[in-house]
Coordinates of C-alpha atoms in Angstrom, one line a residue:
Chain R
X1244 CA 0.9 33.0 -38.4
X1245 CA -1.0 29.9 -38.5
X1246 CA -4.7 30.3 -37.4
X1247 CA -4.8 28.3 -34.2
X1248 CA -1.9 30.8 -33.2
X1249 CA -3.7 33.5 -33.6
X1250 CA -6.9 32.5 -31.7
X1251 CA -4.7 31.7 -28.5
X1252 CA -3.5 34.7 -28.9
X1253 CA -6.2 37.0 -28.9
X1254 CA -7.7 34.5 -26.0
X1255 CA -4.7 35.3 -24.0
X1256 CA -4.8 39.3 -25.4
X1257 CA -8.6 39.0 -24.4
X1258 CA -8.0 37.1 -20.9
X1259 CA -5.1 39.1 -19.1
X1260 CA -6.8 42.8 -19.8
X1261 CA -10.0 40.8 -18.1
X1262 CA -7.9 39.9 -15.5
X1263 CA -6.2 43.3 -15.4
X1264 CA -9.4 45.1 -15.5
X1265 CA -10.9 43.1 -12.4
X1266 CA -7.8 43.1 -10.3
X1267 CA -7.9 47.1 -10.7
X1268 CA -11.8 47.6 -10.0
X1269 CA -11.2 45.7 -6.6
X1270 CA -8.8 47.9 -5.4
X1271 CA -10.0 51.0 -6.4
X1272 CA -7.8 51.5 -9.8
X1273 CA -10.8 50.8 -12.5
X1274 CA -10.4 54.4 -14.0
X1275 CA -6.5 54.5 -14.3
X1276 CA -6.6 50.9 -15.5
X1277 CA -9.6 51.5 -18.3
X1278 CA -6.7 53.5 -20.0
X1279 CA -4.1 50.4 -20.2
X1280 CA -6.8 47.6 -20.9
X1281 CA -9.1 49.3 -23.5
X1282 CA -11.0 53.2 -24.6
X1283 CA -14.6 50.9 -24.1
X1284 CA -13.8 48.2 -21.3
X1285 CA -16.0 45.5 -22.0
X1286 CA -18.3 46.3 -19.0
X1287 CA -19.2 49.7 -20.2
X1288 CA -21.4 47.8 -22.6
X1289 CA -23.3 45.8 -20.5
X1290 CA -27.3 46.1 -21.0
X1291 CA -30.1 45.4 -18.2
X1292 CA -32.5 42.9 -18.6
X1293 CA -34.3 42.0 -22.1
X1294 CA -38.1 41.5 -21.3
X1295 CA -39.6 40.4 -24.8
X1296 CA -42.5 42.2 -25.3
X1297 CA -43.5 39.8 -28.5
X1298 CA -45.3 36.9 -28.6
X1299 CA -44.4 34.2 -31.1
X1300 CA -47.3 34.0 -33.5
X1301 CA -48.6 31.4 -36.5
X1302 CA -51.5 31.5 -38.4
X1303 CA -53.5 30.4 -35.0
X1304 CA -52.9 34.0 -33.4
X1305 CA -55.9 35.8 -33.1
X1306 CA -56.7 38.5 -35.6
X1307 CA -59.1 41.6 -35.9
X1308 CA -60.6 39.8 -39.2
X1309 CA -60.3 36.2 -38.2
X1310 CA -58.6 35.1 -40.9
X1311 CA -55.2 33.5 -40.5
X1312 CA -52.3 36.8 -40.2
X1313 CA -49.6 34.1 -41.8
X1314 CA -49.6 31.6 -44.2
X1315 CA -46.6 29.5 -44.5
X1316 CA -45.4 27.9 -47.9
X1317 CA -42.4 25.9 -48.3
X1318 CA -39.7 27.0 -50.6
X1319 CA -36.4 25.0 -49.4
X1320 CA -36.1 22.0 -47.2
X1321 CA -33.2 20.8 -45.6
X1322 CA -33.8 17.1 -46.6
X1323 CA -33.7 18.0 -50.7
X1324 CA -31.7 21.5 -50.7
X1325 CA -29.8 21.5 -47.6
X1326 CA -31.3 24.5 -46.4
X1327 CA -34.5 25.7 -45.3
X1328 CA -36.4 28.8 -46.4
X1329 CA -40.4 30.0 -45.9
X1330 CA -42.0 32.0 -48.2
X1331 CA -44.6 33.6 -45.9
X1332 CA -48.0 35.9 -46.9
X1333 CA -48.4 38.0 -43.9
X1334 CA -51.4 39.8 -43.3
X1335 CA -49.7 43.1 -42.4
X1336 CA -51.7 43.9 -39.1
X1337 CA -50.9 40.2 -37.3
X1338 CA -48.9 39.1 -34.0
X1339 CA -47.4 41.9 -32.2
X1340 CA -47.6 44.8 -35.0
X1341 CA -47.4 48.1 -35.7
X1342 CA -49.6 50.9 -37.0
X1343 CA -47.7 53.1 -38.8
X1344 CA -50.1 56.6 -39.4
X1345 CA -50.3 55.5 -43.0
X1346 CA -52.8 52.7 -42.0
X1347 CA -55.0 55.3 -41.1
X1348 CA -54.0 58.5 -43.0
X1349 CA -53.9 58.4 -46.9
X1350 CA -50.5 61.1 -46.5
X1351 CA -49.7 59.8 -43.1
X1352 CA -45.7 58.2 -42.5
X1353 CA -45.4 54.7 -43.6
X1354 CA -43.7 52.0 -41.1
X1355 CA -40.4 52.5 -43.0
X1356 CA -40.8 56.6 -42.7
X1357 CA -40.8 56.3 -38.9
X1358 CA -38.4 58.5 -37.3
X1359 CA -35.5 55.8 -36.0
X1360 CA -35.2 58.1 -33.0
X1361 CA -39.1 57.6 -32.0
X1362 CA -38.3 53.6 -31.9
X1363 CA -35.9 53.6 -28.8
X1364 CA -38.0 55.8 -26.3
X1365 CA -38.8 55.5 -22.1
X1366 CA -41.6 53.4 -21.6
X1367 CA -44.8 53.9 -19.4
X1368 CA -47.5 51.2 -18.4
X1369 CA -50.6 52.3 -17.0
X1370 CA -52.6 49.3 -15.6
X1371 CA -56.0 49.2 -16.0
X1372 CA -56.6 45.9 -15.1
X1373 CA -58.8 46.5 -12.3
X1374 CA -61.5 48.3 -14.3
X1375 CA -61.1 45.7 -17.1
X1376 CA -61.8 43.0 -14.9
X1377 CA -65.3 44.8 -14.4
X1378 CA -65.7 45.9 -18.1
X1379 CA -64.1 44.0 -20.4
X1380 CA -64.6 46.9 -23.5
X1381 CA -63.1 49.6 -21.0
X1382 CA -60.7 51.9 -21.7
X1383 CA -57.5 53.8 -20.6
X1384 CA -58.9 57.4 -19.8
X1385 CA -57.1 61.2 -19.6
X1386 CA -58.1 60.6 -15.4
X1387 CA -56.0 57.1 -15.5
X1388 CA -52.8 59.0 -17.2
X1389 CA -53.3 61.8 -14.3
X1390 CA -52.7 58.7 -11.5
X1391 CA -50.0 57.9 -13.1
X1392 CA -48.4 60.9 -13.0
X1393 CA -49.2 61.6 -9.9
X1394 CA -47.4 58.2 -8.4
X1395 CA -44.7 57.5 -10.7
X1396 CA -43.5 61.4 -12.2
X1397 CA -43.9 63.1 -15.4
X1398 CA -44.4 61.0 -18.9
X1399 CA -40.7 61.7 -20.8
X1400 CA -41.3 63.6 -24.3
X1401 CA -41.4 60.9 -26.9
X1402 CA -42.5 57.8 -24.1
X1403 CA -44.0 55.1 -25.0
X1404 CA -47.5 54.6 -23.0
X1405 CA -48.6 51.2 -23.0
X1406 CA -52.1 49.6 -21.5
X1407 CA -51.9 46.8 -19.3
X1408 CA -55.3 45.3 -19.0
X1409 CA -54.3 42.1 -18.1
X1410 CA -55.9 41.0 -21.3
X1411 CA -52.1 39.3 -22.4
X1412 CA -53.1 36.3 -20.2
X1413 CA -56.2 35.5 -22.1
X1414 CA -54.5 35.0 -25.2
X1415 CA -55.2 31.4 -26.1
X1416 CA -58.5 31.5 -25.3
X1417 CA -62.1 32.9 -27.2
X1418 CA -62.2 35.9 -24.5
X1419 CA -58.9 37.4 -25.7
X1420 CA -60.8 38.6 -29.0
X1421 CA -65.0 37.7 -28.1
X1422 CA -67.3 37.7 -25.2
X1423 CA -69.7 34.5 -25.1
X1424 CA -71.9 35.8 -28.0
X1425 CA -69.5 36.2 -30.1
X1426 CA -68.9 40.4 -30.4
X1427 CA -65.5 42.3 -30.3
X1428 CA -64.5 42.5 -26.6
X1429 CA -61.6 43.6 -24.8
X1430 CA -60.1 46.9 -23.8
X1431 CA -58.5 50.0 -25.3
X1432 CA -57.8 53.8 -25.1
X1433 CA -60.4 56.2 -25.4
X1434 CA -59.7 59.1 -27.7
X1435 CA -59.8 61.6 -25.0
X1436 CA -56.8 60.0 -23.2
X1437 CA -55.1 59.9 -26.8
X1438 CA -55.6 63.5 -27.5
X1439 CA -54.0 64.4 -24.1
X1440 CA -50.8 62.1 -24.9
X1441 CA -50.5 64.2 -27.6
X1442 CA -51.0 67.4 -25.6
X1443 CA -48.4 66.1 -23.3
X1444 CA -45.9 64.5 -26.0
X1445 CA -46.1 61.2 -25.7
X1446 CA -44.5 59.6 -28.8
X1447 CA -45.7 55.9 -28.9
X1448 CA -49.2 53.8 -27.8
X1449 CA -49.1 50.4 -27.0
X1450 CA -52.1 48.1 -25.8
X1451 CA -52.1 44.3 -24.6
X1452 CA -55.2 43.4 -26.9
X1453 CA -56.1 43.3 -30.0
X1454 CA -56.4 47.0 -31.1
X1455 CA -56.2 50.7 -30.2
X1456 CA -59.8 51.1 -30.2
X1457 CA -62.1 48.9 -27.1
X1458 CA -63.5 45.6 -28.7
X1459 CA -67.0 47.5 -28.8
X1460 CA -66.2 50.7 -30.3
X1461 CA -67.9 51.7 -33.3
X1462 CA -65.9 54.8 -34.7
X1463 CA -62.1 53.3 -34.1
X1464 CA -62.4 57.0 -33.0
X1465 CA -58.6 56.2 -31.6
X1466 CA -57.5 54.9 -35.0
X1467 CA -58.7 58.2 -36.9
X1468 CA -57.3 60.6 -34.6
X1469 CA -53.9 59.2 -32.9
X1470 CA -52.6 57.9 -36.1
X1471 CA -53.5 60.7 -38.4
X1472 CA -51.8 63.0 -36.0
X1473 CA -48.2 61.5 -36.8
X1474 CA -47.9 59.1 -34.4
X1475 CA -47.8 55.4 -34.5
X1476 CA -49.2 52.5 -32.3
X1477 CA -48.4 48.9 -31.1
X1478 CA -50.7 46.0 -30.6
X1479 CA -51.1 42.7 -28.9
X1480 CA -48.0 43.7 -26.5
X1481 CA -47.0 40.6 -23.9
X1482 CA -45.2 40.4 -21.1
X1483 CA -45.9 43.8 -19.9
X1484 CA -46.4 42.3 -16.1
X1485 CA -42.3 41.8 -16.2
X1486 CA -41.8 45.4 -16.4
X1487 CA -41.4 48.4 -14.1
X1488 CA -44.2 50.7 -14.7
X1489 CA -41.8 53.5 -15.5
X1490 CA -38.1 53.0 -16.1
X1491 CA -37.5 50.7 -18.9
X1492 CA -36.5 51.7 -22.6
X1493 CA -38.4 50.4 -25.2
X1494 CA -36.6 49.1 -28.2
X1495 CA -39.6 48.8 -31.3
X1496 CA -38.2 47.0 -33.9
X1497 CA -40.6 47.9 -36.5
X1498 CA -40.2 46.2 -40.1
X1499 CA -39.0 48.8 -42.9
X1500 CA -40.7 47.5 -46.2
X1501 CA -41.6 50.7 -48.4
X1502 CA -45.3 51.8 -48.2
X1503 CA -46.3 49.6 -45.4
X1504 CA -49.1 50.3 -42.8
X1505 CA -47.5 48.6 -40.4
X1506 CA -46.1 45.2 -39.4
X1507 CA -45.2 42.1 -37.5
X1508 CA -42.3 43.7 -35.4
X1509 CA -40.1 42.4 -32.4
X1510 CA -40.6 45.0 -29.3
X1511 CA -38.4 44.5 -26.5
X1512 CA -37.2 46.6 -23.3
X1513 CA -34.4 46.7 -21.2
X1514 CA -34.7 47.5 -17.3
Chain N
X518 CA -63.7 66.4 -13.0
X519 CA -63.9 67.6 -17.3
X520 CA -61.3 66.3 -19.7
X521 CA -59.7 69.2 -20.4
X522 CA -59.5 69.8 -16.8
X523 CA -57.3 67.1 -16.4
X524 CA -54.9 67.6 -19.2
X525 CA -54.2 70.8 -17.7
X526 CA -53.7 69.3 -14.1
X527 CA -51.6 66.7 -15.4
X528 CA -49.6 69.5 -17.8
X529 CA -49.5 72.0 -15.0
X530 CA -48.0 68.8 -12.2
X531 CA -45.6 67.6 -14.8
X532 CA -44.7 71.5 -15.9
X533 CA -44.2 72.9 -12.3
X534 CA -41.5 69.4 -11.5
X535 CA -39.5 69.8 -14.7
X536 CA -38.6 73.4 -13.2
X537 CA -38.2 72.1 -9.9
X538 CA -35.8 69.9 -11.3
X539 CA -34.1 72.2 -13.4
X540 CA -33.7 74.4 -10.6
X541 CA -32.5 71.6 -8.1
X542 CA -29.9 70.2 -10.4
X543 CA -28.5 73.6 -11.1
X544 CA -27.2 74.3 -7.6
X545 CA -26.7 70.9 -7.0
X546 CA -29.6 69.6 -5.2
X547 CA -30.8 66.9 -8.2
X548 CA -30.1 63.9 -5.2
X549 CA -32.8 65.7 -3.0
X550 CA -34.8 67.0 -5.7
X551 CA -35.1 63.3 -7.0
X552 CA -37.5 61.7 -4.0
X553 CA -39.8 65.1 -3.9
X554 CA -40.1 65.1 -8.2
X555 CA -39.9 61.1 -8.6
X556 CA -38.5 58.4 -8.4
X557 CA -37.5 58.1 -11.6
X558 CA -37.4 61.4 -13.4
X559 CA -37.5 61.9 -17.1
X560 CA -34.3 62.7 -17.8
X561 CA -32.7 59.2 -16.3
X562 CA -34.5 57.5 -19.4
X563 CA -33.0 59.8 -22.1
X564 CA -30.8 57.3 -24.6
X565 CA -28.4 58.1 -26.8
X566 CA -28.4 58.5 -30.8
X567 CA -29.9 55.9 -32.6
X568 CA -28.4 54.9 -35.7
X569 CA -30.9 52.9 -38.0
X570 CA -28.6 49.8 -39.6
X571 CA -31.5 48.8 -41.8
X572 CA -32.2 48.9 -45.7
X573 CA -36.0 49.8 -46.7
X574 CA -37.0 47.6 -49.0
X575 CA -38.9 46.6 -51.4
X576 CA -39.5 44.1 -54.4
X577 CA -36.4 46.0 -56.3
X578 CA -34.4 45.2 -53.2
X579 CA -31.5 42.5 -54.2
X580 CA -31.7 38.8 -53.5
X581 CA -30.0 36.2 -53.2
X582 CA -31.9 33.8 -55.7
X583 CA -32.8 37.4 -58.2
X584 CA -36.5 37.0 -57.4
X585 CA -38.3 39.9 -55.8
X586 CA -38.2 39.5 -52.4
X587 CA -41.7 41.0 -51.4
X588 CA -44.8 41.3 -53.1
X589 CA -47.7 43.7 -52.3
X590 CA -51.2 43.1 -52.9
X591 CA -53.7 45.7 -52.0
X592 CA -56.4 44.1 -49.0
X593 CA -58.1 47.3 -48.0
X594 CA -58.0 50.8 -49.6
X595 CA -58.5 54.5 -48.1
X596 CA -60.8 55.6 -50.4
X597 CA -63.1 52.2 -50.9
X598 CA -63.0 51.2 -47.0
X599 CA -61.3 54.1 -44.9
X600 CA -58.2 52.7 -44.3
X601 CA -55.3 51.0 -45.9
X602 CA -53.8 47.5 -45.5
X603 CA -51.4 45.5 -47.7
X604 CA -51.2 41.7 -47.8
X605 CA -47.5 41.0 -48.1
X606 CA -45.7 37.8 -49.5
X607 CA -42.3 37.9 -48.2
X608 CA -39.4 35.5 -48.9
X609 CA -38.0 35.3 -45.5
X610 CA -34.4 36.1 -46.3
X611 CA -34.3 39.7 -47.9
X612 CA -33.8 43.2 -47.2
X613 CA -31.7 43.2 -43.5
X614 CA -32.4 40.4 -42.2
X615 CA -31.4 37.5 -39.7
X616 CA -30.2 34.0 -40.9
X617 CA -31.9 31.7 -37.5
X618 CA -29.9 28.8 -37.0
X619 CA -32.9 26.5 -38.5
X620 CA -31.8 27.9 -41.7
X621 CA -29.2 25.4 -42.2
X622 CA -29.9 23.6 -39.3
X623 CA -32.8 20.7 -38.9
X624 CA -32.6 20.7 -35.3
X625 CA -31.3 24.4 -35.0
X626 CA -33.3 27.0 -32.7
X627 CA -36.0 29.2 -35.0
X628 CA -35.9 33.2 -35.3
X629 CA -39.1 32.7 -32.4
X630 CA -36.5 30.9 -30.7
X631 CA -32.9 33.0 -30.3
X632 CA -32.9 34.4 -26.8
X633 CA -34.1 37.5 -26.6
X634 CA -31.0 38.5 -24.2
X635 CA -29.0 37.7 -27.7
X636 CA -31.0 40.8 -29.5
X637 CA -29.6 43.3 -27.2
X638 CA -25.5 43.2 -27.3
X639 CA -22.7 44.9 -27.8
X640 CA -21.9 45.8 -31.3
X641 CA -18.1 45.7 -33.0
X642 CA -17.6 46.7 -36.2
X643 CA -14.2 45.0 -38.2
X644 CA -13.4 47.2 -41.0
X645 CA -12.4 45.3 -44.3
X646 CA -13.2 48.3 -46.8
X647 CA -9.2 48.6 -47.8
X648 CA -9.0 45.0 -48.9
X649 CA -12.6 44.7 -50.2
X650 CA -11.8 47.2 -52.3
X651 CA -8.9 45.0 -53.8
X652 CA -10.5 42.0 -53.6
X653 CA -14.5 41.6 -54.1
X654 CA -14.7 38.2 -52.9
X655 CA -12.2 39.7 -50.0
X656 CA -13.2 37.7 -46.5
X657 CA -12.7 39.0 -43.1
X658 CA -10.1 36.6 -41.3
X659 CA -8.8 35.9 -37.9
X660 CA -6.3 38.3 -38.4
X661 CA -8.6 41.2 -38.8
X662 CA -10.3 40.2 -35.6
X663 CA -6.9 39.9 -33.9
X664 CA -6.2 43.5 -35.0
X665 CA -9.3 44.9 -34.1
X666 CA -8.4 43.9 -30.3
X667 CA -5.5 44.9 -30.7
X668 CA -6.8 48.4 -31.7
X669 CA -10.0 48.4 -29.8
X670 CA -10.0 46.0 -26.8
X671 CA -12.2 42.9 -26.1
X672 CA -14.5 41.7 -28.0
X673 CA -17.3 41.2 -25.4
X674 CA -18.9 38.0 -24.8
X675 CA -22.2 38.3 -26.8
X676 CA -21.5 40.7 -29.0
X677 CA -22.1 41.1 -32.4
X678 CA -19.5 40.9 -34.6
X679 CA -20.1 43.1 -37.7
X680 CA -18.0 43.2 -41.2
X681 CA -17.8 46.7 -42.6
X682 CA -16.9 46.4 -46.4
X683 CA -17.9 49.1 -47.8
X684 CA -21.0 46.9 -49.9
X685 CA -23.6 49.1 -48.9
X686 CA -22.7 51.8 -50.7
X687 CA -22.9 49.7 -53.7
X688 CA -26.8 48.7 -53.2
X689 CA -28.6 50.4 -56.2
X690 CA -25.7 49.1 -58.8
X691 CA -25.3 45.7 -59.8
X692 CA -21.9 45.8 -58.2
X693 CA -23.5 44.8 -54.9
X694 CA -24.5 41.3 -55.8
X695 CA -23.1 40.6 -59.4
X696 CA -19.4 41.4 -61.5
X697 CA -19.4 42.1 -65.1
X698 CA -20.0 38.8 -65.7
X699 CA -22.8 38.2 -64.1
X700 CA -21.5 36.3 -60.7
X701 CA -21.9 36.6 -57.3
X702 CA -19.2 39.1 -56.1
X703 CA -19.3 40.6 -52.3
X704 CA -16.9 40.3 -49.8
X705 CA -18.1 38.0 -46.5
X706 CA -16.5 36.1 -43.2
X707 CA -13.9 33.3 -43.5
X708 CA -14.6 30.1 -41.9
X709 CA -11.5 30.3 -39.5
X710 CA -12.7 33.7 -38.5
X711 CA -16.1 32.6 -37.3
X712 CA -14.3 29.3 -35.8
X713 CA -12.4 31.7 -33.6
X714 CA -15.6 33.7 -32.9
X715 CA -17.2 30.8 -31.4
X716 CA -14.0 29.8 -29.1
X717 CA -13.7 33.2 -28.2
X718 CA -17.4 33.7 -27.2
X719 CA -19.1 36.1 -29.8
X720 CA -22.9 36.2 -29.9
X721 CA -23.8 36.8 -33.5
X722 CA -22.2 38.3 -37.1
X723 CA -23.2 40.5 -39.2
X724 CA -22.1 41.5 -42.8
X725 CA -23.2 44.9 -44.7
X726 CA -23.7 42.2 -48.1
X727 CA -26.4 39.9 -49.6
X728 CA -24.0 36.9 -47.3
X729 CA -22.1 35.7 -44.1
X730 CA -20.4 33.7 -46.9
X731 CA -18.2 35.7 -49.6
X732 CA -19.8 35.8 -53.1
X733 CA -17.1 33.4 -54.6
X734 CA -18.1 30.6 -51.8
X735 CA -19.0 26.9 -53.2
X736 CA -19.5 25.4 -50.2
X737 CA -21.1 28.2 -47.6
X738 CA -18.6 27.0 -45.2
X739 CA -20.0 29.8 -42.4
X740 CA -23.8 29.2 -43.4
X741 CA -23.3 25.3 -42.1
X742 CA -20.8 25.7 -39.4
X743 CA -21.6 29.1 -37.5
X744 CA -25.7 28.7 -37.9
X745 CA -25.4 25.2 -36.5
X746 CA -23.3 25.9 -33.5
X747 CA -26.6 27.8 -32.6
X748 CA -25.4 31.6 -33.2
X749 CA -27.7 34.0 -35.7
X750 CA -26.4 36.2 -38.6
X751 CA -27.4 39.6 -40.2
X752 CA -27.2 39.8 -43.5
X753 CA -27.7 43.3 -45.7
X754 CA -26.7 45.6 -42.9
X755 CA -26.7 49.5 -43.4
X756 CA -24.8 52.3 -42.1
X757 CA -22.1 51.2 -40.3
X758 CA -19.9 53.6 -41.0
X759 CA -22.3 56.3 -38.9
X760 CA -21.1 54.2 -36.0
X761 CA -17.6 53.5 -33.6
X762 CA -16.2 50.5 -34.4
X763 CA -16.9 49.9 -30.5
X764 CA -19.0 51.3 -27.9
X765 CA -22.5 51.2 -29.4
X766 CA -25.2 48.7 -28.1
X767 CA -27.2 46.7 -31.3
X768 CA -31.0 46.4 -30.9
X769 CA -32.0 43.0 -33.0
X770 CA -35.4 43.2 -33.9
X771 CA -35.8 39.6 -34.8
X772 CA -39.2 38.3 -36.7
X773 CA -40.8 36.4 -34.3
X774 CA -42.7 33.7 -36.5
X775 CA -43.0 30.1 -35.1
X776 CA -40.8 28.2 -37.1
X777 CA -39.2 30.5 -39.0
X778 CA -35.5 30.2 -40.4
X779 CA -34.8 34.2 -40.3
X780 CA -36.8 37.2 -41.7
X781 CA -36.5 41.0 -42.4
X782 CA -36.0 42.2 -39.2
X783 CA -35.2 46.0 -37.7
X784 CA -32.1 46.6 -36.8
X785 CA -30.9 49.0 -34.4
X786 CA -28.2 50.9 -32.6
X787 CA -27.8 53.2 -30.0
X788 CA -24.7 54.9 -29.3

């Protein structure tokens, strides 16, 4: 059969089960009809909403060192090869990353030995944006996971607990990453409120800013405990204001390159 | 009120409505059970099995030009500063990664670019592993997509559209990439087949070898028609056979680098 034959014919294949199908869900028949038009009817696949959790980064997103987290070198153009292709150094901890346990822990899991299962897990946001509107260096505490309990039910085994300090909005500006003289400032979780995820079986920590630790602390006593302990974290999160605060899944696309720390990755939920 | 004081309130509240729960659901009292425990309890955010569809990789992983597609170079060190970072230069099409339109595009959207409702789709898998197996330059064609609805039903609109081959069993031998004498040998989509994609509304393809195009292709007749019509590709996929050839939903973890024409991304699915 010729191709063009074939396409209309899977078009109309494809067109008179949809009709089919919808004609029998308004009248009540959807289940005895899902066994003439199809095992998986195409609706059963349906997904909620995608909030991207990522922002787009370049060498002018902020990082802990303040050196550039990509570099961008031509390798292909379209005008001479017809295609185009980067070759890219990528400071590993840049954009929206990961911290796989090895960045902190000698023996600890590499991104690429994260357990697939951990990487699709319920998400929780706590907001803490009040307090960091006061204190720009302060941090989720055991007593702000306890409120959220309290309003919005238990924290599933393997969750995802993310900070929102509101601090998402600043990016683009000097107070995303400094206060006016220049120091480390912006919110984080205190090791206190990590050890009780832990306790309580969280799988995952995720913070709007630039790292796990508040901008002032002097021990990164979050890094050397939480990571270490098996578990890995995500920073510089966006777009948490789109979300439920419980509800969503969280899909962390973490890269998979052997032996890394960590990694530009694409985190996304669906409501 | 003390730290650990808290944790145990918090274990004790979320403890004591698990059971509650439990008990409710089991004589079939979960609806009225659900406004006293939560509003959304734990177990409404469970998912399903997550199959991981992507390679780690390394510099030894195949590419398409034979150079090493990442290079390591140590930044910070566990022993000399207490924790560990790489700086990574990373060719941006290697390991399992997306082809963005841009890549053989000038004016086509970047990986920063692709909707993010695009990264979260339906997933079918066409099975070409019989005449692969004949054939090594074997492509998938509109008649394999017209027998997979036959078989299967719809193809939804968005959905991925992936070629199982059998090629990713091969990774590790030169047989993935290369025949005996040397030339690019892999099976990969037709051009007719990804012309009848487009008029029949699929969101992206994805192939489990170093190519959308077969290894045989002189022209790369699917790189400059499908990219430019402003879908994405996957190229280097893993472990489709661990999945239905319909049902599953695909997670997408797209790089998310300004500019970019593709990248290793994380690729996902959840059954």
């Amino acid at each position: 059969m010729c191709h063009a034959c074939v396409i209309e014919n899977v078009k109309t294949s494809m067109l008179s089960r949809r009709e089919l199908f919808r004609g029998a869900a308004s009248v009540g028949l959807a289940s005895a009809a899902a066994g003439v038009i199809s095992a998986r009817p195409a609706l059963a696949q349906s997904t909620g909403r995608v909030v991207d959790l990522t922002h787009a980064y370049d060498g002018d997103f902020p990082t802990f060192d303040g050196n550039p987290g990509i570099l961008y070198s031509s390798q292909f153009e379209h005008d001479r090869d017809g295609y185009k292709i980067w070759e890219l150094t990528i400071y590993e901890h840049t954009g929206t990353h990961i911290d796989a346990p090895l960045h902190f822990a000698a023996d600890g899991a590499s991104v690429a030995e994260l357990d697939p299962s951990s990487l699709v897990c319920p998400l929780c946001i706590i907001d803490i944006k009040s307090k960091a509107a006061d204190d720009p260096n302060a941090m989720l505490e055991p007593e702000d996971i306890e409120a959220f309990v309290s309003a919005n039910g238990d924290i599933p085994q393997g969750a995802c607990v993310a900070m929102n300090s509101g601090w998402a909005d600043k990016l683009g500006t000097e107070g995303y990453r400094n206060d006016a003289d220049g120091n480390f400032t912006f919110p984080g979780f205190s090791k206190a409120a990590t050890d009780m995820l832990i306790e309580i079986g969280a799988g995952s920590i995720g913070v709007d800013t630039l790292s796990l630790d508040p901008g002032n602390s002097a021990d990164f006593a979050v890094h050397y405990s939480w990571l270490p302990s098996g578990h890995f974290g995500i920073e510089n999160l966006a777009n948490l204001d789109a979300l439920p605060v419980s509800g969503a899944t969280l899909f962390v696309g973490a890269p998979k390159h052997k032996q890394g720390t960590g990694g530009p990755a694409r985190v996304m939920a669906v409501i």
